[in-house]
Amino acid sequence: MASDSTTVNPFETAKRQIDIVADLLHLDGGVREVLKSPKRELTVNFPVRLDKGDYHVFTGYRVQYSMARGPTKGGIRYHPQVTLDEVRALAAWMTWKCAVVNIPYGGAKGGVICDPKQMSKGELERLTRRFATEISPIIGPEIDIPAPDVYTDSQTMAWIMDTYSMQKGYSVPGVVTGKPISIGGSEGRGEATGRGCAYVIREAAQTIGVHVKGASVAVQGFGNAGSVAVNLLHDEQGAKIVAASDTKGGIYKPDGFNPHAVEAHKAKTGSVVGFPGAKSVSNEELLELPVDVLIPAALENQITKKNADKIQAKIVAEAANGPTLPEADEILFQKKITVLPDILANAGGVTVSYFEWAQDLQGFFWTLDEVNQRLERVMVKSYADTHKIAQQYSIHNRTAAYVLAIQRVVDAINIRGFYP
Ligand code: NAD
């Protein structure tokens, strides 16, 4: 599924997006420069002892993009293709995502160039503990709070939390989110992204007069975000889930299936493929099915100018980050398809990360119901705020979400003033 834009430098894309919004908001040159400049960047080269006894020097980055609205927040990814510009772009996008849902954070991101699939658990632990030590001068509950991202998980966060705590001499659970519940993680964090996505789909459907009860839904990527979103749409809103896919391919059953049964099939066989009673479809075909709601929940660059015209869904809800290319956005807008952009549709994850941090700081933990009710309030308000701007400026939801976010960051920059 390579795309025509995989070679584009993501930070150039991020800066272009800022310019588009800066034009709409008539921002002056100075503020533009601030918005396009990552505030703080740290590159670290550090040795890790491999199982065979020799040492390898790894390179890692932590970029804190903007602190105007609060401490910075963003994941750490382990991947062979990590670059500084990619980390900068991801840190910028985290800044806008936190601002769209109005949580008191700036954005950050981190990455280590490595191939975690080729590393043992011991090697990954040593890499994580050393990387955490290298970036420890600039992380902390009041400065910058990492979280899991590609090929990092709650275990990685537990190692970072422990390493940081050992250096301080006391436990600091609020230094990372996405931790196991036993050491200060939050109820509801695991399903927050899919749940948040289901809430904004419900809100958007109401706006455009689609009844979610009985609406057909296709999901590309039946993983954490995608499977939770469709389970909830099915269980709580009565939607008809008709298609799902993973790396091995997809399934389609026009009269609908129980997503929990598909989950059980995937747990047993390793894939959704072969689910009894469903036809096979490719990941490309899935995107073009005649459905009411399409949820890209796998990879970036899936909806391009080549297939955008063939999308039939009324709502495209981006559980994945960056599934739609800018030129495809325009086509979807012309076709009057409601796109729920990633920085809104998958912001439930960072929202419950914020709740996790707030609980850690208080040392007082909430029930699952309390977490979900607060998440619902945040997602409903964020959708309404975005929709209002889309109408006000006659723009699509993605640009509207950027306008909302960047305006909030600009307000913070201006009211704080330029130091000294
Ligand atoms: P995951 O690994 O749990 O699930 C990804 C799913 O996509 C898997 O089912 C996998 O088989 C499938 N997939 C991978 N490559 C595919 C391909 N080429 N074609 C079709 N399916 C493919 O990951 P996740 O946490 O659900 O994340 C999915 C997306 O959601 C990513 O873009 C991620 O950045 C975004 N996201 C996730 C969270 C979160 O909290 N989990 C938060 C924000 C954004």
PDB file of N, CA and C in Angstrom, residues 95-191:
ATOM      1  N   THR A  95       0.648  18.719  19.292  1.00  0.00           N
ATOM      2  CA  THR A  95       0.295  20.036  19.823  1.00  0.00           C
ATOM      3  C   THR A  95      -1.136  20.395  19.408  1.00  0.00           C
ATOM      4  N   TRP A  96      -1.452  20.162  18.117  1.00  0.00           N
ATOM      5  CA  TRP A  96      -2.798  20.523  17.634  1.00  0.00           C
ATOM      6  C   TRP A  96      -3.839  19.579  18.227  1.00  0.00           C
ATOM      7  N   LYS A  97      -3.489  18.289  18.340  1.00  0.00           N
ATOM      8  CA  LYS A  97      -4.463  17.319  18.874  1.00  0.00           C
ATOM      9  C   LYS A  97      -4.856  17.688  20.309  1.00  0.00           C
ATOM     10  N   CYS A  98      -3.872  18.014  21.137  1.00  0.00           N
ATOM     11  CA  CYS A  98      -4.176  18.383  22.535  1.00  0.00           C
ATOM     12  C   CYS A  98      -5.016  19.660  22.578  1.00  0.00           C
ATOM     13  N   ALA A  99      -4.736  20.562  21.634  1.00  0.00           N
ATOM     14  CA  ALA A  99      -5.478  21.828  21.643  1.00  0.00           C
ATOM     15  C   ALA A  99      -6.910  21.633  21.146  1.00  0.00           C
ATOM     16  N   VAL A 100      -7.132  20.745  20.181  1.00  0.00           N
ATOM     17  CA  VAL A 100      -8.503  20.505  19.683  1.00  0.00           C
ATOM     18  C   VAL A 100      -9.406  20.043  20.815  1.00  0.00           C
ATOM     19  N   VAL A 101      -8.894  19.137  21.642  1.00  0.00           N
ATOM     20  CA  VAL A 101      -9.733  18.622  22.736  1.00  0.00           C
ATOM     21  C   VAL A 101      -9.577  19.471  24.000  1.00  0.00           C
ATOM     22  N   ASN A 102      -8.812  20.558  23.864  1.00  0.00           N
ATOM     23  CA  ASN A 102      -8.693  21.558  24.930  1.00  0.00           C
ATOM     24  C   ASN A 102      -8.175  20.979  26.239  1.00  0.00           C
ATOM     25  N   ILE A 103      -7.176  20.093  26.158  1.00  0.00           N
ATOM     26  CA  ILE A 103      -6.531  19.633  27.380  1.00  0.00           C
ATOM     27  C   ILE A 103      -5.245  20.452  27.553  1.00  0.00           C
ATOM     28  N   PRO A 104      -4.829  20.685  28.808  1.00  0.00           N
ATOM     29  CA  PRO A 104      -3.795  21.701  29.060  1.00  0.00           C
ATOM     30  C   PRO A 104      -2.377  21.215  28.789  1.00  0.00           C
ATOM     31  N   TYR A 105      -2.136  20.835  27.561  1.00  0.00           N
ATOM     32  CA  TYR A 105      -0.841  20.296  27.163  1.00  0.00           C
ATOM     33  C   TYR A 105      -0.356  20.962  25.876  1.00  0.00           C
ATOM     34  N   GLY A 106       0.960  21.001  25.734  1.00  0.00           N
ATOM     35  CA  GLY A 106       1.563  21.219  24.433  1.00  0.00           C
ATOM     36  C   GLY A 106       1.862  19.850  23.831  1.00  0.00           C
ATOM     37  N   GLY A 107       2.568  19.822  22.699  1.00  0.00           N
ATOM     38  CA  GLY A 107       2.821  18.549  22.035  1.00  0.00           C
ATOM     39  C   GLY A 107       4.299  18.188  22.028  1.00  0.00           C
ATOM     40  N   ALA A 108       4.572  16.891  22.034  1.00  0.00           N
ATOM     41  CA  ALA A 108       5.948  16.395  21.947  1.00  0.00           C
ATOM     42  C   ALA A 108       5.934  15.049  21.238  1.00  0.00           C
ATOM     43  N   LYS A 109       7.074  14.559  20.906  1.00  0.00           N
ATOM     44  CA  LYS A 109       7.178  13.194  20.381  1.00  0.00           C
ATOM     45  C   LYS A 109       8.611  12.735  20.559  1.00  0.00           C
ATOM     46  N   GLY A 110       8.800  11.424  20.611  1.00  0.00           N
ATOM     47  CA  GLY A 110      10.149  10.896  20.720  1.00  0.00           C
ATOM     48  C   GLY A 110      10.296   9.673  19.838  1.00  0.00           C
ATOM     49  N   GLY A 111      11.531   9.322  19.562  1.00  0.00           N
ATOM     50  CA  GLY A 111      11.754   8.120  18.765  1.00  0.00           C
ATOM     51  C   GLY A 111      13.174   7.623  18.936  1.00  0.00           C
ATOM     52  N   VAL A 112      13.336   6.317  18.780  1.00  0.00           N
ATOM     53  CA  VAL A 112      14.671   5.721  18.782  1.00  0.00           C
ATOM     54  C   VAL A 112      14.804   4.905  17.494  1.00  0.00           C
ATOM     55  N   ILE A 113      15.914   5.104  16.787  1.00  0.00           N
ATOM     56  CA  ILE A 113      16.147   4.330  15.566  1.00  0.00           C
ATOM     57  C   ILE A 113      16.614   2.942  15.985  1.00  0.00           C
ATOM     58  N   CYS A 114      15.748   1.966  15.809  1.00  0.00           N
ATOM     59  CA  CYS A 114      16.093   0.591  16.182  1.00  0.00           C
ATOM     60  C   CYS A 114      15.072  -0.335  15.532  1.00  0.00           C
ATOM     61  N   ASP A 115      15.360  -1.616  15.551  1.00  0.00           N
ATOM     62  CA  ASP A 115      14.415  -2.576  14.988  1.00  0.00           C
ATOM     63  C   ASP A 115      13.945  -3.492  16.113  1.00  0.00           C
ATOM     64  N   PRO A 116      12.870  -3.085  16.803  1.00  0.00           N
ATOM     65  CA  PRO A 116      12.471  -3.821  18.011  1.00  0.00           C
ATOM     66  C   PRO A 116      12.134  -5.283  17.730  1.00  0.00           C
ATOM     67  N   LYS A 117      11.746  -5.583  16.466  1.00  0.00           N
ATOM     68  CA  LYS A 117      11.403  -6.981  16.151  1.00  0.00           C
ATOM     69  C   LYS A 117      12.633  -7.885  16.203  1.00  0.00           C
ATOM     70  N   GLN A 118      13.818  -7.283  16.055  1.00  0.00           N
ATOM     71  CA  GLN A 118      15.062  -8.069  16.075  1.00  0.00           C
ATOM     72  C   GLN A 118      15.708  -8.061  17.461  1.00  0.00           C
ATOM     73  N   MET A 119      15.044  -7.452  18.453  1.00  0.00           N
ATOM     74  CA  MET A 119      15.684  -7.311  19.766  1.00  0.00           C
ATOM     75  C   MET A 119      14.979  -8.166  20.809  1.00  0.00           C
ATOM     76  N   SER A 120      15.775  -8.672  21.768  1.00  0.00           N
ATOM     77  CA  SER A 120      15.183  -9.464  22.850  1.00  0.00           C
ATOM     78  C   SER A 120      14.543  -8.513  23.863  1.00  0.00           C
ATOM     79  N   LYS A 121      13.759  -9.087  24.768  1.00  0.00           N
ATOM     80  CA  LYS A 121      13.111  -8.261  25.802  1.00  0.00           C
ATOM     81  C   LYS A 121      14.178  -7.577  26.663  1.00  0.00           C
ATOM     82  N   GLY A 122      15.257  -8.306  26.964  1.00  0.00           N
ATOM     83  CA  GLY A 122      16.327  -7.729  27.782  1.00  0.00           C
ATOM     84  C   GLY A 122      16.986  -6.552  27.067  1.00  0.00           C
ATOM     85  N   GLU A 123      17.242  -6.708  25.782  1.00  0.00           N
ATOM     86  CA  GLU A 123      17.845  -5.607  25.010  1.00  0.00           C
ATOM     87  C   GLU A 123      16.913  -4.399  24.985  1.00  0.00           C
ATOM     88  N   LEU A 124      15.609  -4.665  24.784  1.00  0.00           N
ATOM     89  CA  LEU A 124      14.648  -3.554  24.760  1.00  0.00           C
ATOM     90  C   LEU A 124      14.572  -2.855  26.115  1.00  0.00           C
ATOM     91  N   GLU A 125      14.665  -3.633  27.186  1.00  0.00           N
ATOM     92  CA  GLU A 125      14.624  -3.008  28.512  1.00  0.00           C
ATOM     93  C   GLU A 125      15.863  -2.121  28.711  1.00  0.00           C
ATOM     94  N   ARG A 126      17.050  -2.644  28.330  1.00  0.00           N
ATOM     95  CA  ARG A 126      18.266  -1.831  28.521  1.00  0.00           C
ATOM     96  C   ARG A 126      18.233  -0.574  27.636  1.00  0.00           C
ATOM     97  N   LEU A 127      17.736  -0.745  26.396  1.00  0.00           N
ATOM     98  CA  LEU A 127      17.625   0.420  25.504  1.00  0.00           C
ATOM     99  C   LEU A 127      16.680   1.456  26.109  1.00  0.00           C
ATOM    100  N   THR A 128      15.533   0.975  26.601  1.00  0.00           N
ATOM    101  CA  THR A 128      14.525   1.896  27.154  1.00  0.00           C
ATOM    102  C   THR A 128      15.064   2.624  28.379  1.00  0.00           C
ATOM    103  N   ARG A 129      15.707   1.875  29.282  1.00  0.00           N
ATOM    104  CA  ARG A 129      16.202   2.501  30.523  1.00  0.00           C
ATOM    105  C   ARG A 129      17.303   3.516  30.215  1.00  0.00           C
ATOM    106  N   ARG A 130      18.165   3.198  29.235  1.00  0.00           N
ATOM    107  CA  ARG A 130      19.229   4.143  28.919  1.00  0.00           C
ATOM    108  C   ARG A 130      18.673   5.378  28.189  1.00  0.00           C
ATOM    109  N   PHE A 131      17.713   5.134  27.259  1.00  0.00           N
ATOM    110  CA  PHE A 131      17.097   6.278  26.558  1.00  0.00           C
ATOM    111  C   PHE A 131      16.373   7.178  27.572  1.00  0.00           C
ATOM    112  N   ALA A 132      15.632   6.538  28.506  1.00  0.00           N
ATOM    113  CA  ALA A 132      14.919   7.315  29.531  1.00  0.00           C
ATOM    114  C   ALA A 132      15.907   8.161  30.335  1.00  0.00           C
ATOM    115  N   THR A 133      17.070   7.577  30.642  1.00  0.00           N
ATOM    116  CA  THR A 133      18.081   8.320  31.402  1.00  0.00           C
ATOM    117  C   THR A 133      18.609   9.496  30.580  1.00  0.00           C
ATOM    118  N   GLU A 134      18.850   9.246  29.283  1.00  0.00           N
ATOM    119  CA  GLU A 134      19.393  10.300  28.411  1.00  0.00           C
ATOM    120  C   GLU A 134      18.428  11.483  28.281  1.00  0.00           C
ATOM    121  N   ILE A 135      17.117  11.192  28.242  1.00  0.00           N
ATOM    122  CA  ILE A 135      16.163  12.303  28.073  1.00  0.00           C
ATOM    123  C   ILE A 135      15.612  12.791  29.419  1.00  0.00           C
ATOM    124  N   SER A 136      16.059  12.168  30.518  1.00  0.00           N
ATOM    125  CA  SER A 136      15.479  12.515  31.827  1.00  0.00           C
ATOM    126  C   SER A 136      15.643  13.993  32.203  1.00  0.00           C
ATOM    127  N   PRO A 137      16.699  14.704  31.727  1.00  0.00           N
ATOM    128  CA  PRO A 137      16.753  16.126  32.098  1.00  0.00           C
ATOM    129  C   PRO A 137      15.576  16.931  31.543  1.00  0.00           C
ATOM    130  N   ILE A 138      14.926  16.435  30.490  1.00  0.00           N
ATOM    131  CA  ILE A 138      13.850  17.263  29.915  1.00  0.00           C
ATOM    132  C   ILE A 138      12.468  16.612  30.013  1.00  0.00           C
ATOM    133  N   ILE A 139      12.344  15.464  30.710  1.00  0.00           N
ATOM    134  CA  ILE A 139      10.989  14.930  30.913  1.00  0.00           C
ATOM    135  C   ILE A 139      10.616  15.057  32.394  1.00  0.00           C
ATOM    136  N   GLY A 140       9.352  14.834  32.683  1.00  0.00           N
ATOM    137  CA  GLY A 140       8.870  14.935  34.060  1.00  0.00           C
ATOM    138  C   GLY A 140       7.418  15.365  34.040  1.00  0.00           C
ATOM    139  N   PRO A 141       6.692  15.111  35.124  1.00  0.00           N
ATOM    140  CA  PRO A 141       5.252  15.396  35.141  1.00  0.00           C
ATOM    141  C   PRO A 141       4.906  16.857  34.863  1.00  0.00           C
ATOM    142  N   GLU A 142       5.844  17.763  35.133  1.00  0.00           N
ATOM    143  CA  GLU A 142       5.530  19.176  34.892  1.00  0.00           C
ATOM    144  C   GLU A 142       6.171  19.701  33.611  1.00  0.00           C
ATOM    145  N   ILE A 143       6.948  18.846  32.916  1.00  0.00           N
ATOM    146  CA  ILE A 143       7.677  19.315  31.730  1.00  0.00           C
ATOM    147  C   ILE A 143       7.176  18.626  30.464  1.00  0.00           C
ATOM    148  N   ASP A 144       7.279  17.326  30.466  1.00  0.00           N
ATOM    149  CA  ASP A 144       7.023  16.553  29.243  1.00  0.00           C
ATOM    150  C   ASP A 144       6.713  15.121  29.663  1.00  0.00           C
ATOM    151  N   ILE A 145       5.586  14.611  29.188  1.00  0.00           N
ATOM    152  CA  ILE A 145       5.080  13.320  29.663  1.00  0.00           C
ATOM    153  C   ILE A 145       4.957  12.347  28.485  1.00  0.00           C
ATOM    154  N   PRO A 146       5.917  11.430  28.301  1.00  0.00           N
ATOM    155  CA  PRO A 146       5.835  10.463  27.198  1.00  0.00           C
ATOM    156  C   PRO A 146       4.699   9.447  27.362  1.00  0.00           C
ATOM    157  N   ALA A 147       4.426   8.724  26.276  1.00  0.00           N
ATOM    158  CA  ALA A 147       3.378   7.698  26.230  1.00  0.00           C
ATOM    159  C   ALA A 147       3.793   6.667  25.176  1.00  0.00           C
ATOM    160  N   PRO A 148       3.077   5.560  25.072  1.00  0.00           N
ATOM    161  CA  PRO A 148       3.425   4.576  24.034  1.00  0.00           C
ATOM    162  C   PRO A 148       3.085   5.073  22.632  1.00  0.00           C
ATOM    163  N   ASP A 149       3.805   4.562  21.643  1.00  0.00           N
ATOM    164  CA  ASP A 149       3.506   4.818  20.236  1.00  0.00           C
ATOM    165  C   ASP A 149       3.888   3.536  19.498  1.00  0.00           C
ATOM    166  N   VAL A 150       4.272   3.658  18.241  1.00  0.00           N
ATOM    167  CA  VAL A 150       4.584   2.480  17.428  1.00  0.00           C
ATOM    168  C   VAL A 150       5.681   1.624  18.095  1.00  0.00           C
ATOM    169  N   TYR A 151       5.376   0.347  18.332  1.00  0.00           N
ATOM    170  CA  TYR A 151       6.308  -0.636  18.923  1.00  0.00           C
ATOM    171  C   TYR A 151       6.806  -0.276  20.316  1.00  0.00           C
ATOM    172  N   THR A 152       6.036   0.534  21.036  1.00  0.00           N
ATOM    173  CA  THR A 152       6.271   0.673  22.474  1.00  0.00           C
ATOM    174  C   THR A 152       4.923   0.444  23.143  1.00  0.00           C
ATOM    175  N   ASP A 153       4.926   0.030  24.418  1.00  0.00           N
ATOM    176  CA  ASP A 153       3.665  -0.342  25.050  1.00  0.00           C
ATOM    177  C   ASP A 153       3.707  -0.034  26.545  1.00  0.00           C
ATOM    178  N   SER A 154       2.746  -0.593  27.291  1.00  0.00           N
ATOM    179  CA  SER A 154       2.660  -0.285  28.723  1.00  0.00           C
ATOM    180  C   SER A 154       3.906  -0.786  29.462  1.00  0.00           C
ATOM    181  N   GLN A 155       4.509  -1.878  28.984  1.00  0.00           N
ATOM    182  CA  GLN A 155       5.752  -2.361  29.610  1.00  0.00           C
ATOM    183  C   GLN A 155       6.882  -1.330  29.427  1.00  0.00           C
ATOM    184  N   THR A 156       6.971  -0.779  28.217  1.00  0.00           N
ATOM    185  CA  THR A 156       7.987   0.258  27.970  1.00  0.00           C
ATOM    186  C   THR A 156       7.777   1.426  28.933  1.00  0.00           C
ATOM    187  N   MET A 157       6.510   1.816  29.109  1.00  0.00           N
ATOM    188  CA  MET A 157       6.215   2.952  30.002  1.00  0.00           C
ATOM    189  C   MET A 157       6.578   2.610  31.446  1.00  0.00           C
ATOM    190  N   ALA A 158       6.330   1.348  31.845  1.00  0.00           N
ATOM    191  CA  ALA A 158       6.684   0.932  33.216  1.00  0.00           C
ATOM    192  C   ALA A 158       8.194   1.059  33.425  1.00  0.00           C
ATOM    193  N   TRP A 159       9.004   0.667  32.409  1.00  0.00           N
ATOM    194  CA  TRP A 159      10.469   0.784  32.537  1.00  0.00           C
ATOM    195  C   TRP A 159      10.896   2.255  32.637  1.00  0.00           C
ATOM    196  N   ILE A 160      10.255   3.114  31.838  1.00  0.00           N
ATOM    197  CA  ILE A 160      10.624   4.540  31.887  1.00  0.00           C
ATOM    198  C   ILE A 160      10.251   5.120  33.259  1.00  0.00           C
ATOM    199  N   MET A 161       9.055   4.787  33.712  1.00  0.00           N
ATOM    200  CA  MET A 161       8.600   5.293  35.017  1.00  0.00           C
ATOM    201  C   MET A 161       9.548   4.821  36.115  1.00  0.00           C
ATOM    202  N   ASP A 162       9.948   3.551  36.055  1.00  0.00           N
ATOM    203  CA  ASP A 162      10.836   3.018  37.104  1.00  0.00           C
ATOM    204  C   ASP A 162      12.211   3.676  37.035  1.00  0.00           C
ATOM    205  N   THR A 163      12.746   3.837  35.826  1.00  0.00           N
ATOM    206  CA  THR A 163      14.077   4.440  35.671  1.00  0.00           C
ATOM    207  C   THR A 163      14.082   5.865  36.222  1.00  0.00           C
ATOM    208  N   TYR A 164      13.075   6.638  35.813  1.00  0.00           N
ATOM    209  CA  TYR A 164      12.977   8.030  36.269  1.00  0.00           C
ATOM    210  C   TYR A 164      12.823   8.080  37.795  1.00  0.00           C
ATOM    211  N   SER A 165      12.000   7.170  38.324  1.00  0.00           N
ATOM    212  CA  SER A 165      11.739   7.141  39.771  1.00  0.00           C
ATOM    213  C   SER A 165      13.003   6.754  40.551  1.00  0.00           C
ATOM    214  N   MET A 166      13.786   5.817  40.012  1.00  0.00           N
ATOM    215  CA  MET A 166      15.024   5.417  40.686  1.00  0.00           C
ATOM    216  C   MET A 166      15.976   6.608  40.800  1.00  0.00           C
ATOM    217  N   GLN A 167      16.004   7.428  39.748  1.00  0.00           N
ATOM    218  CA  GLN A 167      16.907   8.591  39.776  1.00  0.00           C
ATOM    219  C   GLN A 167      16.446   9.630  40.801  1.00  0.00           C
ATOM    220  N   LYS A 168      15.117   9.773  40.923  1.00  0.00           N
ATOM    221  CA  LYS A 168      14.580  10.752  41.872  1.00  0.00           C
ATOM    222  C   LYS A 168      14.647  10.237  43.302  1.00  0.00           C
ATOM    223  N   GLY A 169      14.529   8.913  43.457  1.00  0.00           N
ATOM    224  CA  GLY A 169      14.523   8.350  44.813  1.00  0.00           C
ATOM    225  C   GLY A 169      13.120   8.159  45.365  1.00  0.00           C
ATOM    226  N   TYR A 170      12.114   8.429  44.556  1.00  0.00           N
ATOM    227  CA  TYR A 170      10.718   8.181  44.950  1.00  0.00           C
ATOM    228  C   TYR A 170       9.911   7.917  43.688  1.00  0.00           C
ATOM    229  N   SER A 171       8.724   7.335  43.852  1.00  0.00           N
ATOM    230  CA  SER A 171       7.920   6.963  42.681  1.00  0.00           C
ATOM    231  C   SER A 171       7.275   8.179  42.033  1.00  0.00           C
ATOM    232  N   VAL A 172       7.447   8.285  40.731  1.00  0.00           N
ATOM    233  CA  VAL A 172       6.866   9.411  39.994  1.00  0.00           C
ATOM    234  C   VAL A 172       5.965   8.844  38.879  1.00  0.00           C
ATOM    235  N   PRO A 173       4.757   8.382  39.225  1.00  0.00           N
ATOM    236  CA  PRO A 173       3.912   7.769  38.198  1.00  0.00           C
ATOM    237  C   PRO A 173       3.529   8.746  37.087  1.00  0.00           C
ATOM    238  N   GLY A 174       3.433  10.040  37.416  1.00  0.00           N
ATOM    239  CA  GLY A 174       2.960  11.019  36.431  1.00  0.00           C
ATOM    240  C   GLY A 174       3.974  11.372  35.354  1.00  0.00           C
ATOM    241  N   VAL A 175       5.140  10.705  35.325  1.00  0.00           N
ATOM    242  CA  VAL A 175       6.141  11.027  34.289  1.00  0.00           C
ATOM    243  C   VAL A 175       5.771  10.431  32.930  1.00  0.00           C
ATOM    244  N   VAL A 176       4.950   9.383  32.921  1.00  0.00           N
ATOM    245  CA  VAL A 176       4.488   8.784  31.655  1.00  0.00           C
ATOM    246  C   VAL A 176       3.016   8.405  31.792  1.00  0.00           C
ATOM    247  N   THR A 177       2.334   8.250  30.658  1.00  0.00           N
ATOM    248  CA  THR A 177       0.983   7.680  30.687  1.00  0.00           C
ATOM    249  C   THR A 177       0.967   6.436  29.803  1.00  0.00           C
ATOM    250  N   GLY A 178      -0.168   5.720  29.887  1.00  0.00           N
ATOM    251  CA  GLY A 178      -0.228   4.436  29.187  1.00  0.00           C
ATOM    252  C   GLY A 178       0.468   3.350  30.004  1.00  0.00           C
ATOM    253  N   LYS A 179       0.546   3.578  31.321  1.00  0.00           N
ATOM    254  CA  LYS A 179       1.175   2.604  32.234  1.00  0.00           C
ATOM    255  C   LYS A 179       0.179   1.499  32.578  1.00  0.00           C
ATOM    256  N   PRO A 180       0.687   0.385  33.088  1.00  0.00           N
ATOM    257  CA  PRO A 180      -0.223  -0.622  33.646  1.00  0.00           C
ATOM    258  C   PRO A 180      -0.981  -0.028  34.839  1.00  0.00           C
ATOM    259  N   ILE A 181      -2.221  -0.494  35.056  1.00  0.00           N
ATOM    260  CA  ILE A 181      -3.054   0.041  36.143  1.00  0.00           C
ATOM    261  C   ILE A 181      -2.382  -0.166  37.503  1.00  0.00           C
ATOM    262  N   SER A 182      -1.609  -1.246  37.641  1.00  0.00           N
ATOM    263  CA  SER A 182      -0.989  -1.557  38.939  1.00  0.00           C
ATOM    264  C   SER A 182       0.022  -0.504  39.395  1.00  0.00           C
ATOM    265  N   ILE A 183       0.508   0.340  38.485  1.00  0.00           N
ATOM    266  CA  ILE A 183       1.469   1.366  38.890  1.00  0.00           C
ATOM    267  C   ILE A 183       0.970   2.783  38.549  1.00  0.00           C
ATOM    268  N   GLY A 184      -0.345   2.944  38.487  1.00  0.00           N
ATOM    269  CA  GLY A 184      -0.876   4.301  38.298  1.00  0.00           C
ATOM    270  C   GLY A 184      -1.479   4.563  36.938  1.00  0.00           C
ATOM    271  N   GLY A 185      -1.730   3.521  36.170  1.00  0.00           N
ATOM    272  CA  GLY A 185      -2.447   3.698  34.900  1.00  0.00           C
ATOM    273  C   GLY A 185      -3.918   3.969  35.164  1.00  0.00           C
ATOM    274  N   SER A 186      -4.642   4.377  34.123  1.00  0.00           N
ATOM    275  CA  SER A 186      -6.059   4.717  34.309  1.00  0.00           C
ATOM    276  C   SER A 186      -6.975   3.627  33.771  1.00  0.00           C
ATOM    277  N   GLU A 187      -8.088   3.471  34.454  1.00  0.00           N
ATOM    278  CA  GLU A 187      -9.181   2.686  33.880  1.00  0.00           C
ATOM    279  C   GLU A 187      -9.539   3.307  32.534  1.00  0.00           C
ATOM    280  N   GLY A 188      -9.906   2.479  31.573  1.00  0.00           N
ATOM    281  CA  GLY A 188     -10.452   3.010  30.316  1.00  0.00           C
ATOM    282  C   GLY A 188      -9.418   3.494  29.312  1.00  0.00           C
ATOM    283  N   ARG A 189      -8.108   3.507  29.684  1.00  0.00           N
ATOM    284  CA  ARG A 189      -7.107   4.027  28.745  1.00  0.00           C
ATOM    285  C   ARG A 189      -7.010   3.137  27.509  1.00  0.00           C
ATOM    286  N   GLY A 190      -7.090   1.820  27.729  1.00  0.00           N
ATOM    287  CA  GLY A 190      -6.894   0.877  26.625  1.00  0.00           C
ATOM    288  C   GLY A 190      -7.902   1.050  25.506  1.00  0.00           C
ATOM    289  N   GLU A 191      -9.136   1.395  25.873  1.00  0.00           N
ATOM    290  CA  GLU A 191     -10.153   1.497  24.813  1.00  0.00           C
ATOM    291  C   GLU A 191     -10.517   2.951  24.492  1.00  0.00           C
TER     292      GLU A 191
END
